[in-house]
Amino acid sequence: MSMMKGRDYIETQDLSIEEIQHLLDTSAELKEKFHRGEPTPLLPNQTAFLLFFDKSTRTRNAFEAGMTQLGGHAHFLDVALSQISHGETAADTGRILAAMGHGICVRHDLILGQGNQYLREMAEASDVPIINMQCDVDHPTQTLADLLTLRELHGDNLSGLKVAVSWAYSPAYAKPLSVPQGLITLLTRFGMKVTLAHPPGYDLLEHTVDHAKDNTVKSGGSFEIVDSMDAAFEDADVVYPKSWGVRHLMEAKIAAKDETELHAIENECLTSNAKYKDWICDGRRMKLARDHAVYMHCLPADRGSEVTDEVIDGEQSIVFQQAENRLHTAKAIMACTMRERPFS
Ligand code: CP
């Protein structure tokens, strides 16, 4: 457990393969003990602050329940009810919370160009681990759970597994780019053959695409980008279709002066999404993938838009295994990075 004590967990790309393996092994051990009903009080009396700039079901509850199960306590902080909404800086907030507890977990995912920078500024100013519960660049607690799920299905050696990460239609809201970015950067480190598919204009951040390409050189995997969901699904072992926002509109949000402007950008994004309603994961598309292929989604999924009920509720779907693994991986990340005071 000691190898990562005091470390931040902001992007999986910041971690070594050994550290990621260590987190997966710890998650598996904690999962086994949870199912046996064996207590795991690894962080007795410790406090984790959970700071949310956005909504959450899985992440919040994985961290809150997880911290209780580790013997500590998690405080939920709604940014709108804190002095952050009056302009208190990331550095000042981080320094103050760090003085009162043992870890700070942050979700800041809606504005492209802000969230990751916020976490990095907070990390610079605080001496407790900063854990990324989803930013604009990565969703590393989700992708670790996804990797654990794939390891449970296929064992430790995931080399050569063909994974389709595809855009899918959503009428709900302009979703962050961080899940597909997190997937292409993490899965390519484990030798997987990753195909990213999206319509024109839905490009991911260039540096995450560059990481994905570079990772394949070391891991022996592959990475390609196509403009067709069908092409990505062809012979895939794993399909992971989900929605995200139009790149230039997501970037435009940072300059929005008020809620009215943000709302207008959001509507423009949804109008663009509606041009691609046929980007849905349905039974026909699942047949393009290999017979044993699995359907993955971070959830919440837009049923009837991103995916049909037939697929998400079908035998190939492993979404609830992924969701459960959010608990075990959140616990592993906190247990491996947080430490008792006084810090040595
Ligand atoms: N997958 C995920 O992060 O879910 P929540 O938004 O509910 O936390």
Short mmCIF file of C-alpha atoms and ligand atoms in Angstrom, two decimals:
data_model
loop_
_atom_site.label_atom_id
_atom_site.label_comp_id
_atom_site.label_asym_id
_atom_site.label_seq_id
_atom_site.Cartn_x
_atom_site.Cartn_y
_atom_site.Cartn_z
CA MET A 1 0.00 0.00 0.00
CA SER A 2 2.87 2.38 0.77
CA MET A 3 4.16 2.90 -2.78
CA MET A 4 1.52 5.54 -3.62
CA LYS A 5 1.00 7.22 -0.24
CA GLY A 6 0.63 11.00 -0.64
CA ARG A 7 0.30 10.80 -4.44
CA ASP A 8 -2.35 12.73 -6.38
CA TYR A 9 -4.64 10.78 -8.74
CA ILE A 10 -5.49 13.23 -11.52
CA GLU A 11 -4.86 11.42 -14.82
CA THR A 12 -3.96 7.75 -15.28
CA GLN A 13 -1.26 8.96 -17.68
CA ASP A 14 0.53 10.42 -14.60
CA LEU A 15 0.89 6.92 -13.10
CA SER A 16 3.28 4.10 -13.94
CA ILE A 17 1.95 0.75 -15.16
CA GLU A 18 3.11 -0.74 -11.83
CA GLU A 19 1.06 1.81 -9.89
CA ILE A 20 -2.04 1.09 -11.99
CA GLN A 21 -1.54 -2.67 -11.48
CA HIS A 22 -1.18 -2.02 -7.75
CA LEU A 23 -4.50 -0.15 -7.72
CA LEU A 24 -6.19 -2.96 -9.66
CA ASP A 25 -4.82 -5.62 -7.32
CA THR A 26 -5.94 -3.61 -4.29
CA SER A 27 -9.41 -3.09 -5.85
CA ALA A 28 -9.76 -6.85 -6.45
CA GLU A 29 -8.72 -7.60 -2.86
CA LEU A 30 -11.15 -5.03 -1.44
CA LYS A 31 -13.94 -6.39 -3.64
CA GLU A 32 -13.35 -9.93 -2.43
CA LYS A 33 -13.38 -8.80 1.20
CA PHE A 34 -16.52 -6.70 0.65
CA HIS A 35 -18.32 -9.76 -0.77
CA ARG A 36 -17.12 -11.89 2.16
CA GLY A 37 -18.33 -9.24 4.62
CA GLU A 38 -14.81 -8.77 5.95
CA PRO A 39 -14.17 -5.25 7.30
CA THR A 40 -11.37 -3.21 5.69
CA PRO A 41 -10.71 -0.28 8.05
CA LEU A 42 -7.64 1.00 6.20
CA LEU A 43 -8.31 4.71 6.80
CA PRO A 44 -9.63 4.90 10.37
CA ASN A 45 -10.81 8.36 11.43
CA GLN A 46 -9.65 9.93 8.18
CA THR A 47 -11.60 12.56 6.29
CA ALA A 48 -12.07 12.89 2.54
CA PHE A 49 -13.69 16.04 1.16
CA LEU A 50 -15.85 15.46 -1.93
CA LEU A 51 -16.16 18.67 -3.93
CA PHE A 52 -18.76 18.59 -6.72
CA PHE A 53 -19.13 21.18 -9.50
CA ASP A 54 -21.52 18.77 -11.27
CA LYS A 55 -24.12 16.13 -10.56
CA SER A 56 -23.32 12.50 -9.74
CA THR A 57 -24.89 9.23 -8.68
CA ARG A 58 -22.20 6.53 -9.00
CA THR A 59 -19.09 8.56 -8.19
CA ARG A 60 -20.48 10.34 -5.14
CA ASN A 61 -21.89 7.16 -3.64
CA ALA A 62 -18.80 5.08 -4.44
CA PHE A 63 -16.65 7.60 -2.56
CA GLU A 64 -19.08 8.18 0.33
CA ALA A 65 -19.87 4.51 0.91
CA GLY A 66 -16.25 3.60 0.19
CA MET A 67 -14.86 5.99 2.80
CA THR A 68 -17.29 4.67 5.44
CA GLN A 69 -16.22 1.11 4.63
CA LEU A 70 -12.56 2.15 5.02
CA GLY A 71 -13.29 3.41 8.53
CA GLY A 72 -13.25 7.13 7.74
CA HIS A 73 -15.76 9.76 6.72
CA ALA A 74 -16.50 11.63 3.49
CA HIS A 75 -17.89 15.17 3.51
CA PHE A 76 -20.03 16.11 0.50
CA LEU A 77 -19.45 19.71 -0.59
CA ASP A 78 -21.78 21.37 -3.10
CA VAL A 79 -19.76 24.11 -4.79
CA ALA A 80 -22.86 26.31 -5.15
CA LEU A 81 -23.18 26.39 -1.35
CA SER A 82 -19.49 27.07 -0.70
CA GLN A 83 -17.35 30.21 -0.97
CA ILE A 84 -15.98 28.81 -4.25
CA SER A 85 -19.14 30.21 -5.84
CA HIS A 86 -18.06 33.66 -4.56
CA GLY A 87 -14.65 33.25 -6.21
CA GLU A 88 -12.41 31.61 -3.57
CA THR A 89 -9.47 30.14 -5.49
CA ALA A 90 -8.55 26.50 -6.02
CA ALA A 91 -5.26 27.05 -4.17
CA ASP A 92 -6.87 28.66 -1.09
CA THR A 93 -9.66 26.07 -0.97
CA GLY A 94 -7.14 23.24 -1.32
CA ARG A 95 -4.86 24.60 1.38
CA ILE A 96 -7.72 25.03 3.84
CA LEU A 97 -9.37 21.64 3.26
CA ALA A 98 -5.95 19.93 3.37
CA ALA A 99 -5.41 21.37 6.85
CA MET A 100 -8.67 19.79 8.04
CA GLY A 101 -8.50 16.31 6.51
CA HIS A 102 -6.58 13.69 4.59
CA GLY A 103 -7.74 13.82 0.95
CA ILE A 104 -9.68 16.06 -1.45
CA CYS A 105 -11.73 14.54 -4.26
CA VAL A 106 -13.03 16.88 -6.97
CA ARG A 107 -15.49 16.65 -9.89
CA HIS A 108 -15.06 19.62 -12.25
CA ASP A 109 -15.94 18.30 -15.71
CA LEU A 110 -18.33 20.61 -17.50
CA ILE A 111 -16.06 23.40 -18.81
CA LEU A 112 -13.39 22.29 -21.26
CA GLY A 113 -10.17 24.07 -20.28
CA GLN A 114 -11.01 24.58 -16.59
CA GLY A 115 -11.38 21.37 -14.60
CA ASN A 116 -7.95 19.79 -14.95
CA GLN A 117 -6.28 23.14 -14.33
CA TYR A 118 -8.38 23.57 -11.16
CA LEU A 119 -7.26 20.19 -9.84
CA ARG A 120 -3.61 20.88 -10.69
CA GLU A 121 -3.72 24.27 -8.90
CA MET A 122 -5.30 22.65 -5.87
CA ALA A 123 -2.68 19.88 -5.88
CA GLU A 124 0.12 22.43 -6.00
CA ALA A 125 -1.21 24.19 -2.89
CA SER A 126 -2.22 21.22 -0.75
CA ASP A 127 -0.25 18.49 1.01
CA VAL A 128 -2.96 15.81 0.85
CA PRO A 129 -3.79 13.72 -2.23
CA ILE A 130 -6.08 15.33 -4.81
CA ILE A 131 -8.30 12.71 -6.45
CA ASN A 132 -9.99 13.44 -9.76
CA MET A 133 -13.65 12.35 -9.69
CA GLN A 134 -13.92 13.56 -13.35
CA CYS A 135 -12.50 16.63 -15.00
CA ASP A 136 -12.54 17.94 -18.56
CA VAL A 137 -9.55 15.79 -19.55
CA ASP A 138 -9.93 12.45 -17.74
CA HIS A 139 -12.34 10.39 -15.65
CA PRO A 140 -9.66 8.19 -14.09
CA THR A 141 -11.79 6.59 -11.36
CA GLN A 142 -14.26 5.45 -14.05
CA THR A 143 -11.62 4.08 -16.41
CA LEU A 144 -9.85 2.23 -13.59
CA ALA A 145 -13.18 0.52 -12.81
CA ASP A 146 -13.56 -0.28 -16.52
CA LEU A 147 -10.07 -1.76 -16.63
CA LEU A 148 -10.81 -3.86 -13.53
CA THR A 149 -14.00 -5.11 -15.22
CA LEU A 150 -12.07 -6.11 -18.35
CA ARG A 151 -9.45 -7.84 -16.20
CA GLU A 152 -12.22 -9.80 -14.45
CA LEU A 153 -13.47 -10.98 -17.86
CA HIS A 154 -10.21 -11.60 -19.70
CA GLY A 155 -7.49 -11.99 -17.05
CA ASP A 156 -4.34 -9.93 -16.56
CA ASN A 157 -3.15 -9.99 -20.17
CA LEU A 158 -5.40 -7.66 -22.14
CA SER A 159 -3.04 -7.35 -25.11
CA GLY A 160 -4.72 -7.57 -28.49
CA LEU A 161 -8.25 -7.00 -27.18
CA LYS A 162 -10.11 -4.98 -29.82
CA VAL A 163 -12.03 -2.11 -28.23
CA ALA A 164 -14.44 0.26 -30.02
CA VAL A 165 -14.83 3.61 -28.23
CA SER A 166 -17.57 5.35 -30.15
CA TRP A 167 -19.61 8.54 -29.99
CA ALA A 168 -23.37 7.90 -29.61
CA TYR A 169 -26.40 10.17 -29.90
CA SER A 170 -27.79 11.94 -26.82
CA PRO A 171 -30.59 14.50 -26.60
CA ALA A 172 -29.93 15.01 -22.86
CA TYR A 173 -26.97 17.39 -22.49
CA ALA A 174 -23.52 18.13 -23.91
CA LYS A 175 -21.51 15.48 -22.07
CA PRO A 176 -17.83 15.92 -21.18
CA LEU A 177 -15.08 14.50 -23.39
CA SER A 178 -13.29 12.99 -20.43
CA VAL A 179 -14.60 9.41 -20.58
CA PRO A 180 -13.51 8.69 -24.18
CA GLN A 181 -10.25 10.58 -23.55
CA GLY A 182 -9.63 8.57 -20.39
CA LEU A 183 -10.39 5.31 -22.20
CA ILE A 184 -8.11 5.88 -25.18
CA THR A 185 -5.22 6.95 -22.95
CA LEU A 186 -5.55 4.09 -20.46
CA LEU A 187 -6.50 1.09 -22.60
CA THR A 188 -3.71 1.73 -25.12
CA ARG A 189 -1.19 1.30 -22.28
CA PHE A 190 -2.24 -2.31 -21.87
CA GLY A 191 -1.68 -3.42 -25.46
CA MET A 192 -5.30 -3.15 -26.54
CA LYS A 193 -6.29 -2.32 -30.13
CA VAL A 194 -8.45 0.77 -29.69
CA THR A 195 -10.60 2.28 -32.43
CA LEU A 196 -12.17 5.68 -31.75
CA ALA A 197 -15.23 6.59 -33.86
CA HIS A 198 -17.04 9.92 -33.99
CA PRO A 199 -18.85 12.21 -36.44
CA PRO A 200 -17.05 15.30 -37.79
CA GLY A 201 -16.56 18.02 -35.16
CA TYR A 202 -16.53 15.69 -32.17
CA ASP A 203 -12.72 15.47 -31.97
CA LEU A 204 -11.08 14.81 -28.63
CA LEU A 205 -8.27 16.95 -27.17
CA GLU A 206 -5.14 16.52 -29.31
CA HIS A 207 -2.81 15.77 -26.42
CA THR A 208 -4.98 12.83 -25.32
CA VAL A 209 -4.95 11.44 -28.88
CA ASP A 210 -1.16 11.90 -28.93
CA HIS A 211 -0.86 10.02 -25.63
CA ALA A 212 -2.97 7.18 -27.05
CA LYS A 213 -0.73 6.93 -30.12
CA ASP A 214 2.49 7.11 -28.06
CA ASN A 215 1.22 4.50 -25.60
CA THR A 216 0.83 1.91 -28.37
CA VAL A 217 4.53 2.19 -29.22
CA LYS A 218 5.44 0.95 -25.73
CA SER A 219 2.54 -1.48 -25.23
CA GLY A 220 2.33 -3.06 -28.68
CA GLY A 221 -1.35 -2.09 -29.03
CA SER A 222 -2.84 0.06 -31.75
CA PHE A 223 -4.95 3.19 -32.06
CA GLU A 224 -6.96 4.53 -34.99
CA ILE A 225 -9.74 7.07 -35.55
CA VAL A 226 -12.64 6.38 -37.92
CA ASP A 227 -15.85 8.26 -38.77
CA SER A 228 -18.25 5.32 -38.62
CA MET A 229 -19.70 3.45 -35.65
CA ASP A 230 -20.14 0.37 -37.85
CA ALA A 231 -16.46 0.37 -38.84
CA ALA A 232 -15.38 0.60 -35.18
CA PHE A 233 -17.71 -2.24 -34.13
CA GLU A 234 -16.45 -4.62 -36.82
CA ASP A 235 -14.90 -7.66 -35.03
CA ALA A 236 -14.63 -5.76 -31.72
CA ASP A 237 -14.29 -7.67 -28.44
CA VAL A 238 -15.56 -4.69 -26.46
CA VAL A 239 -17.84 -1.85 -27.53
CA TYR A 240 -18.10 1.35 -25.47
CA PRO A 241 -20.48 3.76 -27.25
CA LYS A 242 -21.34 6.99 -25.43
CA SER A 243 -22.10 10.60 -26.16
CA TRP A 244 -19.93 13.69 -25.78
CA GLY A 245 -20.16 17.33 -26.85
CA VAL A 246 -19.04 19.14 -30.01
CA ARG A 247 -15.41 20.10 -29.48
CA HIS A 248 -15.50 23.81 -30.49
CA LEU A 249 -18.75 24.39 -28.56
CA MET A 250 -17.36 22.74 -25.43
CA GLU A 251 -14.35 25.06 -25.75
CA ALA A 252 -16.63 28.08 -26.27
CA LYS A 253 -18.20 27.51 -22.84
CA ILE A 254 -15.12 28.89 -21.10
CA ALA A 255 -15.81 32.36 -22.59
CA ALA A 256 -19.55 32.33 -21.78
CA LYS A 257 -20.42 35.42 -19.74
CA ASP A 258 -23.53 34.07 -18.02
CA GLU A 259 -26.05 31.23 -17.78
CA THR A 260 -27.94 32.53 -20.86
CA GLU A 261 -24.83 32.16 -23.04
CA LEU A 262 -24.08 28.75 -21.58
CA HIS A 263 -27.64 27.69 -22.31
CA ALA A 264 -27.34 28.86 -25.95
CA ILE A 265 -24.12 26.86 -26.43
CA GLU A 266 -25.77 23.82 -24.89
CA ASN A 267 -28.71 24.11 -27.31
CA GLU A 268 -26.35 24.44 -30.27
CA CYS A 269 -24.62 21.25 -29.15
CA LEU A 270 -27.90 19.36 -28.90
CA THR A 271 -28.91 20.60 -32.36
CA SER A 272 -25.66 19.20 -33.72
CA ASN A 273 -26.17 15.90 -31.85
CA ALA A 274 -29.60 15.54 -33.49
CA LYS A 275 -27.94 15.26 -36.93
CA TYR A 276 -26.53 11.91 -35.82
CA LYS A 277 -29.52 10.13 -34.28
CA ASP A 278 -28.52 6.98 -36.15
CA TRP A 279 -25.41 6.66 -33.95
CA ILE A 280 -27.16 4.25 -31.57
CA CYS A 281 -25.90 0.94 -30.21
CA ASP A 282 -28.58 -1.54 -31.26
CA GLY A 283 -28.88 -5.25 -31.96
CA ARG A 284 -27.79 -4.88 -35.60
CA ARG A 285 -24.58 -3.13 -34.59
CA MET A 286 -23.83 -5.63 -31.81
CA LYS A 287 -23.87 -8.32 -34.51
CA LEU A 288 -20.99 -6.54 -36.27
CA ALA A 289 -18.84 -7.18 -33.20
CA ARG A 290 -17.55 -10.62 -32.25
CA ASP A 291 -20.05 -13.13 -30.81
CA HIS A 292 -18.54 -12.88 -27.33
CA ALA A 293 -18.30 -9.04 -27.45
CA VAL A 294 -19.37 -7.08 -24.39
CA TYR A 295 -21.26 -3.79 -24.22
CA MET A 296 -19.85 -1.21 -21.79
CA HIS A 297 -21.06 2.23 -20.67
CA CYS A 298 -20.03 4.42 -17.74
CA LEU A 299 -23.72 5.29 -17.08
CA PRO A 300 -26.03 7.06 -16.96
CA ALA A 301 -26.96 5.93 -20.48
CA ASP A 302 -29.66 7.56 -22.58
CA ARG A 303 -31.87 4.57 -23.32
CA GLY A 304 -33.41 4.76 -26.79
CA SER A 305 -30.77 7.26 -27.95
CA GLU A 306 -27.27 6.05 -27.05
CA VAL A 307 -28.39 2.43 -26.73
CA THR A 308 -31.50 0.28 -27.09
CA ASP A 309 -33.01 -1.46 -24.05
CA GLU A 310 -32.40 -4.74 -25.84
CA VAL A 311 -28.62 -4.16 -25.74
CA ILE A 312 -28.17 -2.52 -22.35
CA ASP A 313 -30.41 -5.10 -20.65
CA GLY A 314 -29.09 -7.95 -22.80
CA GLU A 315 -26.64 -10.74 -22.06
CA GLN A 316 -23.67 -8.91 -23.56
CA SER A 317 -24.08 -5.89 -21.28
CA ILE A 318 -21.67 -5.58 -18.34
CA VAL A 319 -22.67 -2.06 -17.27
CA PHE A 320 -23.76 -3.04 -13.75
CA GLN A 321 -20.50 -4.89 -13.12
CA GLN A 322 -18.69 -1.70 -14.19
CA ALA A 323 -20.89 0.38 -11.88
CA GLU A 324 -20.24 -1.90 -8.90
CA ASN A 325 -16.53 -1.72 -9.57
CA ARG A 326 -16.67 2.05 -9.08
CA LEU A 327 -16.95 1.30 -5.34
CA HIS A 328 -13.99 -1.04 -5.14
CA THR A 329 -11.69 1.13 -7.26
CA ALA A 330 -12.66 4.32 -5.38
CA LYS A 331 -11.75 2.55 -2.13
CA ALA A 332 -8.45 1.34 -3.57
CA ILE A 333 -7.50 4.82 -4.81
CA MET A 334 -8.26 6.40 -1.41
CA ALA A 335 -6.63 3.59 0.58
CA CYS A 336 -3.45 3.67 -1.52
CA THR A 337 -2.99 7.46 -1.66
CA MET A 338 -4.34 8.86 1.63
CA ARG A 339 -2.20 8.69 4.76
CA GLU A 340 -2.34 9.46 8.46
CA ARG A 341 -1.11 12.70 9.98
CA PRO A 342 1.57 13.73 10.79
CA PHE A 343 2.86 13.30 7.26
CA SER A 344 6.39 12.01 7.07
N1 CP B 1 -20.17 7.22 -14.47
C1 CP B 1 -20.29 8.25 -13.60
O1 CP B 1 -19.33 8.97 -13.34
O2 CP B 1 -21.50 8.34 -13.02
P1 CP B 1 -22.01 9.58 -12.13
O3 CP B 1 -22.03 10.78 -13.05
O4 CP B 1 -23.38 9.19 -11.66
O5 CP B 1 -21.06 9.78 -11.01
#
